[in-house]
Amino acid sequence: MLFSRIFAVLIALALPTAAIAETVQIQTAQGLATVPARPHRVAVFDMAALDTLHLLGVKPAGVPDRVFLPELKPAAAGGEVVGTLFEPNLEALSALDPDLIILGGRSSPKAKFTSRIAPTIDMTIDGQDLVRDAEARLDAYGRLFGREQAADEARQKFRAAVAAARDAAKGKGRALILMTNGPKISAFGVGSRFGWIHSTLGIEPAVTAMAAAIHGEAVSFEFVRKADPDWLIVVDRAVAIGTGDSQAHATLDNELVRDTKAWKRGQVIYLPAADLYIAGGGIQAMTRVLAAVTRGFSAAQ
Amino acid sequence: MTTVERTAPRLAGAAALLVLAGLCAISIFVGVGDVSPREAFSDPEALYLIAASRLPRTLAAILTGAGLAIAGLVMQTLARNRFVEPATAGTGQSAALGILIVTLLLPSASIATKTLVASLTALAGTSLFLAIAHRLPPTQPFLVPLFGLVYGGVVGAAVTFVAWHTDLLQFIEIWTHGEFSGVLRGRYELLWVSAAVLAVTWVFADRLTLMSLGRDVSVGLGLDYARMMQIGLAIISVVTALTVVIVGLVPFVGLVVPNMVSRLIGDNMRMLIPWVAGSGAALVLACDIIGRLLHFPYEIPVGTVLGVVGAASFLWLLLRRPSHA
């Protein structure tokens, strides 16, 4: 009796201090960071983070004015607008008084300003190993917000989606990743931001000598014809940045591309561009991208 | 006129044509697909590539270069100032604004509609520029290009502002960075309108020469000044808008080429027009070939190459100025 009373007093004494002092060490784009655990008010300036946090059931207190993807609207719903995807509004952010600010990619250069308002973590995902990075972020958010179990479940489902895409693409031939931008195209190789499609999914590249340019290389349609891939994997940049209907098909539908094996056999996979380009690395967005890959390769004769 | 005086320009003309023809030949044989000069006319594969890709690209570069150089020449005549050109003094930016407006209001508009709207906004933008430029004191010739830069900057800022608010900032880049990598048979033919505009310029060559003497003198010599102003504006706007819509903004050609050529052969338009058109064509074609080769098999936009080449030649122009002026 006495023993348990002492114990209760001890816990009562320890609780408030524990709540203040409890921190967690997580992996960020800038290396390991120690941040306060289970923050209540979080401002998020990264679409991939918004996507993964939504999956874990974390509601952000502050969000950018536009989320670009209709799928992300519920993730941002209820959050206060505290800037744009590129530029946090420091006054609004300060008024929000968050416990933690999550930046990534497009907003990451602003870290030195936002860190004066609240602890800031840079969760940029650079794309060369997108699947590994996406999992690392999932794991970090799980531990940060005490949602380890949800994160574990999400990881298992995500790994299954990766495996499904890998199996679907296995032995189906060589692919060339193209991004269309209006009437122009760029090709992406193993070292690019879409390189994980080759390295993680095991899809053989049609052009092996591609330089490691992260943003791809501008190429002509002659280049595509010469590469003669079995598959074309297409990302429409115009759609990704929200300019309406996809014109990727119209851009590629010309006599030089029509000569490729990929076009002749109808083996052209259009990836959900915004999922990849804007929310690339978010677990739900990535799952949709992987599903598109699986569907595309499974449809092969 | 003695025979010597007659043959010298002809020889120069023949040499220049040879250079242009040589560039065309190089352009036909430079690309990712395999087209070797030996098999060019026997191998059906090579013939096909030439017809579908190389020839259209070569022609597009020639039409763009010739058109922009002439547009620059006409603009310099109208503004009576050597240091203005459509790409920096607001015409190109106005055309981009037109494209932006069409994209916002009629997202599915055809290339022809885009060109028409871009031409109209280019016309409006250029008219305003010239109207203001003509009010600047002629005693201070550098005010006009300075004003042109500011004006082009303001219109460009308007484009950026609208694009930023509508999240089209990266989309508008397609038209602000000139590039020929997307040119194929069936995707550039509208540029032939530039050739027609060139013919119109040739018809009005003598009247343009008169115009360069200034309003009072040219009116005194019987020129319908206002009419010529309208024709000149139309030439500049149509060529610039066409180029912006089909290949994107290409800088420096309209500035550097007319200046260099008129320095060499004088100010008679009848003589200038073919030389300016030919040199513009050669410059753009050469820069496109360089852009295809430097980073083979990938592409460097012609605008980037021209930026470097053009800036260097413009510096040369400025530094050489005192010895002539």
XYZ file of C-alpha atoms in Angstrom:
626
model
C 0.000 0.000 0.000
C 2.650 2.435 1.093
C 4.870 1.229 -1.680
C 2.307 1.894 -4.380
C 1.561 5.327 -2.943
C 5.215 6.275 -3.127
C 5.245 4.944 -6.638
C 2.256 7.072 -7.595
C 3.873 10.173 -6.145
C 7.041 9.414 -8.027
C 5.154 9.085 -11.305
C 3.218 12.259 -10.622
C 6.502 14.044 -10.055
C 8.171 12.542 -13.053
C 5.378 13.048 -15.595
C 5.581 16.790 -16.233
C 9.359 16.756 -16.452
C 9.253 13.773 -18.769
C 6.797 15.549 -21.058
C 9.163 18.492 -21.360
C 12.410 16.630 -21.616
C 11.333 13.747 -23.838
C 13.070 13.959 -27.162
C 13.524 11.588 -30.020
C 16.344 11.154 -32.452
C 15.243 10.829 -36.083
C 16.893 10.690 -39.482
C 16.429 13.859 -41.581
C 17.891 15.041 -44.884
C 20.572 16.843 -42.834
C 21.483 13.757 -40.795
C 20.352 12.709 -37.332
C 18.352 15.342 -35.482
C 17.110 15.434 -31.911
C 13.642 16.920 -31.675
C 10.915 17.052 -29.023
C 8.815 13.910 -29.220
C 5.084 13.905 -30.004
C 4.717 17.533 -31.041
C 1.116 18.736 -30.964
C 1.195 21.681 -33.305
C 3.089 20.927 -36.481
C 3.503 23.126 -39.556
C 4.198 21.139 -42.724
C 5.701 22.600 -45.924
C 6.307 19.408 -47.843
C 3.790 17.440 -49.861
C 5.444 14.073 -49.253
C 5.417 14.729 -45.500
C 1.763 15.814 -45.636
C 0.921 12.624 -47.486
C 2.731 10.278 -45.087
C 1.530 12.110 -41.966
C -2.055 11.804 -43.223
C -1.534 8.067 -43.523
C -0.349 7.953 -39.907
C -3.341 9.982 -38.755
C -1.377 13.108 -37.823
C -3.274 16.374 -38.386
C -1.010 19.328 -39.194
C -1.809 22.665 -37.553
C -0.202 24.708 -40.326
C -0.193 23.971 -44.076
C 0.734 25.748 -47.357
C -1.987 27.594 -49.301
C -2.137 25.035 -52.107
C -1.600 21.296 -52.008
C -1.722 20.761 -55.822
C -3.055 17.191 -55.511
C -6.758 16.603 -54.904
C -5.738 13.488 -52.947
C -3.922 15.698 -50.450
C -6.865 18.002 -49.716
C -8.115 15.883 -46.785
C -4.556 15.752 -45.418
C -4.397 19.546 -45.239
C -8.024 20.101 -44.222
C -8.409 21.993 -40.961
C -4.843 23.266 -41.021
C -4.189 26.978 -40.921
C -2.586 28.458 -44.068
C 0.898 29.641 -43.150
C 2.584 30.362 -46.498
C 3.170 28.615 -49.802
C 4.907 25.387 -50.694
C 8.026 27.379 -51.533
C 7.860 30.082 -48.934
C 6.643 29.882 -45.331
C 4.929 33.086 -44.222
C 7.014 33.818 -41.138
C 4.471 36.121 -39.495
C 1.619 33.664 -39.885
C 3.905 30.885 -38.760
C 4.951 32.829 -35.711
C 1.298 33.486 -34.842
C 0.577 29.763 -35.192
C 3.316 29.057 -32.631
C 4.027 25.453 -33.699
C 6.027 22.894 -31.723
C 7.718 21.645 -34.876
C 8.143 22.767 -38.497
C 8.660 20.209 -41.250
C 10.297 21.460 -44.442
C 11.284 19.543 -47.535
C 12.534 19.994 -51.104
C 11.045 23.229 -52.335
C 10.829 24.871 -48.883
C 14.095 23.527 -47.440
C 16.172 26.666 -48.216
C 14.019 28.548 -45.678
C 15.127 26.388 -42.739
C 17.390 29.040 -41.249
C 14.433 31.444 -40.971
C 11.819 29.026 -39.659
C 14.174 27.536 -37.078
C 14.014 30.862 -35.220
C 10.291 30.268 -34.705
C 10.301 26.591 -33.780
C 12.481 23.489 -34.103
C 12.681 22.764 -37.830
C 13.490 19.515 -39.595
C 14.384 19.208 -43.286
C 12.743 16.063 -44.643
C 13.794 16.520 -48.276
C 13.752 13.374 -50.393
C 16.146 13.726 -53.319
C 14.854 10.847 -55.362
C 17.877 8.790 -56.266
C 16.738 6.179 -53.784
C 13.170 7.291 -53.380
C 11.793 4.060 -51.950
C 14.440 3.822 -49.230
C 14.021 7.505 -48.377
C 10.239 7.214 -48.282
C 10.541 4.342 -45.805
C 13.108 6.236 -43.727
C 10.712 9.208 -43.473
C 7.825 6.910 -42.586
C 9.911 5.414 -39.819
C 10.978 8.845 -38.552
C 7.399 10.180 -38.458
C 6.233 6.999 -36.752
C 8.701 7.443 -33.913
C 8.345 11.210 -33.779
C 4.568 11.101 -33.329
C 4.448 7.822 -31.410
C 2.627 6.025 -34.233
C 5.119 3.200 -34.609
C 2.435 0.596 -35.085
C 0.669 2.498 -37.872
C 4.058 3.071 -39.493
C 4.865 -0.642 -39.350
C 1.585 -1.547 -41.023
C 2.093 1.123 -43.664
C 5.622 -0.121 -44.315
C 4.434 -3.665 -44.901
C 1.792 -2.556 -47.379
C 4.275 -0.274 -49.102
C 6.846 -3.056 -49.428
C 4.176 -5.264 -50.940
C 3.411 -2.567 -53.532
C 7.118 -2.280 -54.374
C 7.401 -6.049 -54.716
C 4.309 -6.175 -56.942
C 5.756 -3.543 -59.283
C 9.098 -5.317 -59.356
C 7.468 -8.650 -60.182
C 5.267 -7.118 -62.876
C 8.268 -5.522 -64.596
C 10.565 -8.521 -64.300
C 11.880 -9.724 -67.664
C 9.613 -7.374 -69.625
C 12.467 -5.517 -71.318
C 14.260 -2.186 -71.275
C 12.578 1.120 -70.448
C 13.274 4.789 -71.080
C 11.947 7.378 -68.629
C 10.820 10.573 -70.354
C 9.428 13.795 -69.004
C 7.405 15.920 -71.399
C 7.326 19.661 -70.939
C 4.983 21.160 -73.504
C 6.380 20.176 -76.907
C 9.817 19.267 -75.510
C 11.141 16.168 -73.779
C 13.910 15.183 -71.374
C 15.266 11.716 -70.654
C 16.059 10.471 -67.153
C 18.705 7.880 -66.325
C 19.801 5.798 -63.369
C 21.422 8.756 -61.601
C 18.406 11.039 -61.963
C 15.531 11.871 -59.619
C 13.561 9.051 -61.214
C 16.543 6.686 -61.074
C 14.828 4.520 -58.432
C 12.520 3.206 -61.155
C 15.573 1.476 -62.606
C 17.525 0.680 -59.450
C 14.784 -0.280 -56.980
C 12.237 -1.797 -59.346
C 14.940 -3.582 -61.348
C 13.716 -2.234 -64.684
C 16.572 -2.293 -67.151
C 17.415 1.129 -68.645
C 17.274 1.438 -72.456
C 20.157 3.898 -72.400
C 22.899 2.905 -69.988
C 25.347 5.695 -70.712
C 22.994 8.407 -69.467
C 24.855 11.030 -67.468
C 23.876 11.394 -63.838
C 21.923 14.622 -64.342
C 19.377 14.776 -61.529
C 16.908 16.842 -63.593
C 17.324 14.738 -66.720
C 18.775 15.681 -70.074
C 16.990 17.515 -72.884
C 16.799 15.140 -75.828
C 15.407 15.060 -79.343
C 12.847 12.599 -80.657
C 15.679 11.065 -82.693
C 17.244 10.107 -79.367
C 14.112 8.211 -78.358
C 13.937 6.457 -81.709
C 17.587 5.429 -81.551
C 17.251 4.164 -77.972
C 14.285 2.091 -79.196
C 13.073 1.095 -75.704
C 10.619 -1.727 -75.085
C 8.810 0.544 -72.639
C 8.318 4.245 -72.312
C 7.662 5.516 -68.806
C 6.270 9.021 -69.121
C 5.911 11.857 -66.632
C 4.030 14.928 -67.861
C 5.555 17.948 -66.163
C 2.768 20.254 -67.327
C 0.221 18.110 -65.489
C 2.469 17.787 -62.466
C 2.612 21.539 -62.027
C -1.131 21.848 -62.490
C -1.690 23.143 -66.013
C -4.636 20.976 -66.849
C -4.958 18.196 -69.361
C -2.110 15.960 -70.247
C -0.462 16.751 -73.545
C 2.212 14.095 -73.128
C 0.460 11.768 -75.531
C 0.162 14.498 -78.171
C 3.828 15.438 -77.738
C 5.044 11.860 -78.099
C 2.625 10.870 -80.852
C 4.926 11.624 -83.781
C 6.489 9.545 -86.524
C 9.840 9.117 -84.778
C 8.427 7.856 -81.484
C 5.868 5.715 -83.328
C 8.864 3.744 -84.681
C 9.895 2.518 -81.237
C 9.000 -0.953 -79.986
C 7.333 0.629 -76.977
C 4.892 2.674 -79.052
C 4.182 -0.104 -81.555
C 3.240 -2.509 -78.765
C 1.359 0.100 -76.801
C 3.842 -0.210 -73.950
C 3.721 3.373 -72.797
C 3.103 3.938 -69.087
C 1.951 7.387 -68.014
C 2.802 7.826 -64.349
C 0.574 9.962 -62.103
C 2.766 13.014 -62.574
C 1.812 15.075 -59.543
C 2.203 12.092 -57.219
C 5.721 11.662 -58.466
C 6.751 15.233 -59.110
C 5.098 17.084 -56.244
C 4.531 14.477 -53.542
C 7.305 12.070 -54.584
C 8.303 10.106 -51.485
C 4.932 10.321 -49.761
C 3.832 6.770 -48.973
C 0.314 7.091 -50.410
C 1.480 8.982 -53.496
C 4.232 6.435 -54.084
C 1.765 3.604 -53.726
C -0.310 5.131 -56.539
C 2.814 5.492 -58.697
C 3.801 1.884 -58.021
C 0.263 0.744 -58.836
C 0.496 2.539 -62.204
C 3.785 0.757 -62.913
C 2.293 -2.601 -61.915
C -0.820 -2.035 -64.042
C 1.254 -0.929 -67.030
C 3.657 -3.854 -67.001
C 0.937 -6.392 -66.192
C -0.969 -5.332 -69.309
C 1.906 -6.478 -71.553
C 1.081 -9.236 -74.007
C 30.222 51.260 -112.203
C 33.343 49.302 -113.014
C 33.413 45.541 -113.186
C 35.568 45.341 -110.078
C 32.964 47.147 -107.993
C 30.263 44.913 -109.398
C 32.051 41.617 -108.837
C 33.314 42.223 -105.275
C 29.886 42.179 -103.598
C 28.835 39.314 -105.812
C 31.851 37.292 -104.738
C 31.092 38.083 -101.111
C 27.495 37.071 -101.690
C 28.526 33.791 -103.264
C 30.912 33.080 -100.385
C 28.190 33.814 -97.840
C 25.757 31.512 -99.631
C 28.418 28.799 -99.587
C 28.833 29.197 -95.826
C 25.079 28.933 -95.318
C 24.891 25.890 -97.573
C 27.778 24.319 -95.669
C 25.992 24.893 -92.354
C 22.844 23.327 -93.812
C 24.838 20.267 -94.869
C 26.383 19.949 -91.402
C 22.976 20.393 -89.793
C 21.534 17.605 -91.949
C 24.251 15.199 -90.813
C 24.399 16.133 -87.122
C 21.983 14.310 -84.865
C 21.415 11.242 -82.753
C 20.154 8.957 -85.510
C 22.640 7.488 -87.977
C 22.841 9.507 -91.158
C 26.224 9.416 -92.858
C 26.937 11.579 -95.894
C 27.897 8.483 -97.914
C 24.567 6.714 -97.535
C 22.369 9.761 -97.237
C 20.775 9.282 -100.628
C 20.788 5.503 -100.896
C 19.750 4.364 -97.442
C 15.954 4.705 -97.021
C 16.409 4.920 -93.262
C 18.717 7.917 -93.606
C 16.428 9.563 -96.144
C 13.514 9.111 -93.780
C 15.385 10.666 -90.851
C 16.420 13.610 -93.007
C 12.878 14.223 -94.180
C 11.219 13.725 -90.812
C 13.689 15.401 -88.499
C 16.875 16.948 -89.884
C 15.466 19.005 -92.741
C 12.573 20.434 -90.658
C 14.986 21.373 -87.897
C 17.411 22.995 -90.316
C 14.623 24.941 -91.993
C 13.155 25.986 -88.648
C 16.537 27.362 -87.557
C 16.963 29.220 -90.857
C 13.459 30.693 -90.786
C 13.792 31.691 -87.137
C 17.214 33.271 -87.623
C 16.288 35.145 -90.784
C 12.957 36.292 -89.374
C 14.318 37.524 -86.048
C 17.248 39.320 -87.669
C 14.869 41.123 -90.030
C 12.461 41.913 -87.180
C 15.421 43.425 -85.324
C 16.428 45.444 -88.362
C 12.906 46.792 -88.845
C 12.548 47.595 -85.169
C 15.836 49.487 -85.184
C 14.645 51.437 -88.225
C 11.309 52.283 -86.630
C 12.849 53.244 -83.298
C 15.708 55.000 -85.115
C 18.063 53.391 -82.664
C 20.560 50.616 -83.196
C 20.385 49.093 -79.749
C 16.836 47.813 -79.551
C 15.528 44.410 -80.531
C 12.190 42.613 -80.171
C 13.464 40.055 -77.660
C 14.557 42.647 -75.092
C 12.318 45.658 -75.792
C 9.000 44.104 -74.907
C 7.795 42.408 -78.102
C 8.788 38.898 -77.058
C 7.509 39.466 -73.531
C 4.201 40.777 -74.883
C 3.899 37.677 -77.063
C 4.529 35.502 -73.994
C 1.805 37.455 -72.181
C -0.546 36.632 -75.071
C 0.272 32.934 -74.806
C -0.337 33.089 -71.079
C -3.737 34.735 -71.611
C -4.754 32.073 -74.165
C -3.556 29.308 -71.844
C -5.684 30.703 -69.035
C -8.824 31.487 -71.012
C -8.749 28.808 -73.721
C -6.527 25.979 -72.486
C -7.216 23.801 -75.534
C -6.517 26.498 -78.153
C -4.662 25.447 -81.293
C -1.169 26.645 -82.162
C -2.684 28.964 -84.788
C -4.960 30.624 -82.222
C -2.056 30.980 -79.819
C 0.012 32.575 -82.574
C -2.783 34.975 -83.470
C -3.314 36.149 -79.890
C 0.434 36.340 -79.291
C 0.795 38.433 -82.455
C -1.916 40.816 -81.293
C -0.417 41.309 -77.845
C 3.038 41.655 -79.415
C 1.608 44.317 -81.695
C 0.082 46.201 -78.790
C 3.254 45.912 -76.720
C 5.525 47.046 -79.539
C 3.236 49.950 -80.517
C 3.318 51.255 -76.977
C 7.103 50.900 -76.867
C 7.575 52.824 -80.098
C 5.030 55.492 -79.157
C 6.985 56.203 -75.984
C 10.403 55.767 -77.601
C 9.524 58.459 -80.150
C 8.885 60.952 -77.381
C 12.353 60.482 -75.938
C 14.832 63.218 -76.835
C 16.750 62.149 -79.978
C 19.837 63.877 -78.624
C 20.269 61.060 -76.128
C 20.379 57.867 -78.188
C 21.039 55.571 -75.245
C 17.748 56.499 -73.596
C 15.829 54.384 -76.134
C 17.595 51.053 -75.505
C 17.616 51.785 -71.781
C 13.903 52.456 -71.894
C 13.515 49.309 -74.031
C 15.236 47.202 -71.374
C 13.102 48.677 -68.613
C 9.945 48.293 -70.707
C 10.764 44.690 -71.619
C 11.524 44.077 -67.955
C 8.177 45.514 -66.871
C 6.188 43.443 -69.393
C 8.273 40.401 -68.449
C 7.511 41.079 -64.788
C 3.798 41.215 -65.613
C 4.118 37.813 -67.302
C 5.941 36.433 -64.256
C 3.359 37.923 -61.901
C 0.365 36.438 -63.726
C 2.157 33.116 -64.173
C 3.132 33.060 -60.512
C -0.417 33.683 -59.363
C -1.780 30.965 -61.625
C 1.056 28.499 -60.966
C 2.166 28.614 -64.587
C 5.629 29.921 -63.832
C 7.409 26.777 -64.960
C 4.987 26.320 -67.849
C 5.779 29.730 -69.335
C 9.459 28.720 -69.412
C 8.635 26.598 -72.429
C 8.205 29.803 -74.416
C 10.872 31.886 -72.815
C 13.680 29.427 -73.625
C 14.078 28.961 -77.361
C 14.885 25.448 -78.427
C 14.681 23.354 -81.601
C 14.814 19.870 -80.056
C 11.067 19.379 -80.482
C 11.000 20.387 -84.165
C 9.742 17.685 -86.511
C 7.961 17.449 -89.823
C 4.458 18.742 -89.151
C 5.421 20.777 -86.080
C 7.137 23.867 -87.445
C 5.422 24.699 -90.743
C 3.739 27.827 -89.414
C 7.218 29.368 -89.384
C 6.978 29.658 -93.155
C 4.817 32.708 -92.504
C 8.149 34.308 -91.522
C 9.338 33.739 -95.074
C 6.269 35.551 -96.383
C 6.923 38.418 -93.974
C 10.496 38.522 -95.254
C 9.174 38.948 -98.795
C 6.936 41.798 -97.615
C 9.943 43.478 -96.009
C 11.835 43.144 -99.277
C 8.969 44.833 -101.149
C 9.053 47.788 -98.761
C 12.863 47.913 -98.528
C 13.301 51.310 -100.156
C 10.552 52.899 -98.101
C 12.194 51.523 -94.955
C 15.466 53.142 -96.027
C 13.619 56.443 -96.286
C 12.075 55.900 -92.882
C 15.489 55.560 -91.324
C 16.074 59.203 -92.265
C 13.447 60.266 -89.766
C 9.845 61.368 -89.921
C 10.241 64.869 -91.366
C 12.699 63.978 -94.086
C 10.815 60.869 -95.154
C 7.450 62.656 -95.244
C 9.112 65.433 -97.237
C 10.263 62.799 -99.720
C 6.667 61.624 -100.151
C 6.497 58.669 -97.764
C 3.239 57.702 -96.067
C 4.964 57.584 -92.706
C 2.051 56.429 -90.573
C 1.269 53.626 -93.021
C 4.861 52.426 -93.058
C 4.892 52.517 -89.273
C 1.917 50.147 -89.217
C 3.516 47.784 -91.728
C 6.772 47.802 -89.795
C 4.969 47.071 -86.534
C 3.110 44.193 -88.159
C 6.372 42.716 -89.458
C 8.038 42.835 -86.034
C 5.035 41.493 -84.146
C 4.140 38.621 -86.466
C 7.703 37.315 -86.743
C 8.401 37.595 -83.023
C 5.092 36.034 -81.987
C 5.519 33.140 -84.436
C 8.986 32.427 -83.114
C 7.940 32.620 -79.492
C 4.984 30.272 -80.051
C 6.858 27.663 -82.076
C 10.433 27.617 -80.775
C 10.465 30.063 -77.849
C 12.216 33.353 -77.216
C 15.597 33.507 -78.977
C 17.723 36.410 -77.776
C 20.417 38.572 -79.411
C 19.826 37.649 -83.085
C 17.750 40.754 -83.722
C 20.332 42.935 -82.006
C 23.694 41.584 -83.103
C 23.050 40.626 -86.712
C 21.647 43.910 -88.123
C 24.365 45.876 -86.336
C 27.241 43.786 -87.617
C 25.917 43.585 -91.149
C 25.118 47.294 -91.483
C 28.563 48.089 -90.155
C 30.028 46.092 -93.027
C 27.765 47.010 -95.910
C 26.000 50.250 -95.006
C 22.399 51.276 -94.472
C 20.701 50.655 -97.806
C 17.826 48.300 -96.996
C 17.746 46.783 -100.456
C 21.287 45.547 -99.817
C 20.845 44.963 -96.104
C 17.781 42.710 -96.110
C 19.269 39.660 -97.861
C 22.510 39.976 -95.901
C 20.790 40.425 -92.555
C 18.382 37.557 -93.230
C 21.177 35.255 -94.401
C 23.485 36.112 -91.497
C 20.690 35.674 -88.963
C 19.889 32.278 -90.456
C 23.562 31.250 -90.394
C 24.024 32.429 -86.783
C 21.001 30.571 -85.415
C 21.741 27.443 -87.431
C 25.384 27.448 -86.279
C 24.335 27.894 -82.640
C 21.811 25.070 -82.941
C 24.497 22.790 -84.382
C 26.797 23.715 -81.487
C 23.952 22.996 -79.052
C 23.477 19.575 -80.614
C 27.199 18.717 -80.491
C 28.501 20.124 -77.184
C 26.643 17.668 -74.986
C 25.962 14.906 -77.521
C 23.647 12.962 -77.591
C 21.743 15.407 -75.366
C 20.720 18.908 -76.263
C 21.679 22.396 -75.146
C 18.955 24.947 -75.956
C 19.839 27.260 -78.835
C 18.906 30.231 -76.622
C 21.655 29.302 -74.165
C 24.295 28.975 -76.885
C 23.139 32.238 -78.460
C 23.258 33.945 -75.073
C 26.965 33.188 -74.853
C 27.784 33.831 -78.516
C 25.516 36.877 -78.657
C 26.889 38.456 -75.497
C 30.438 38.035 -76.795
C 29.606 39.608 -80.148
C 27.677 42.418 -78.505
C 30.684 43.242 -76.347
C 32.801 43.273 -79.479
C 30.280 45.636 -81.024
C 30.376 48.005 -78.057
C 34.154 47.994 -77.780
C 34.630 48.609 -81.487
C 32.098 51.423 -81.493
C 34.429 54.409 -80.844
C 36.569 53.721 -83.909
C 33.530 54.088 -86.191
C 31.083 56.430 -84.543
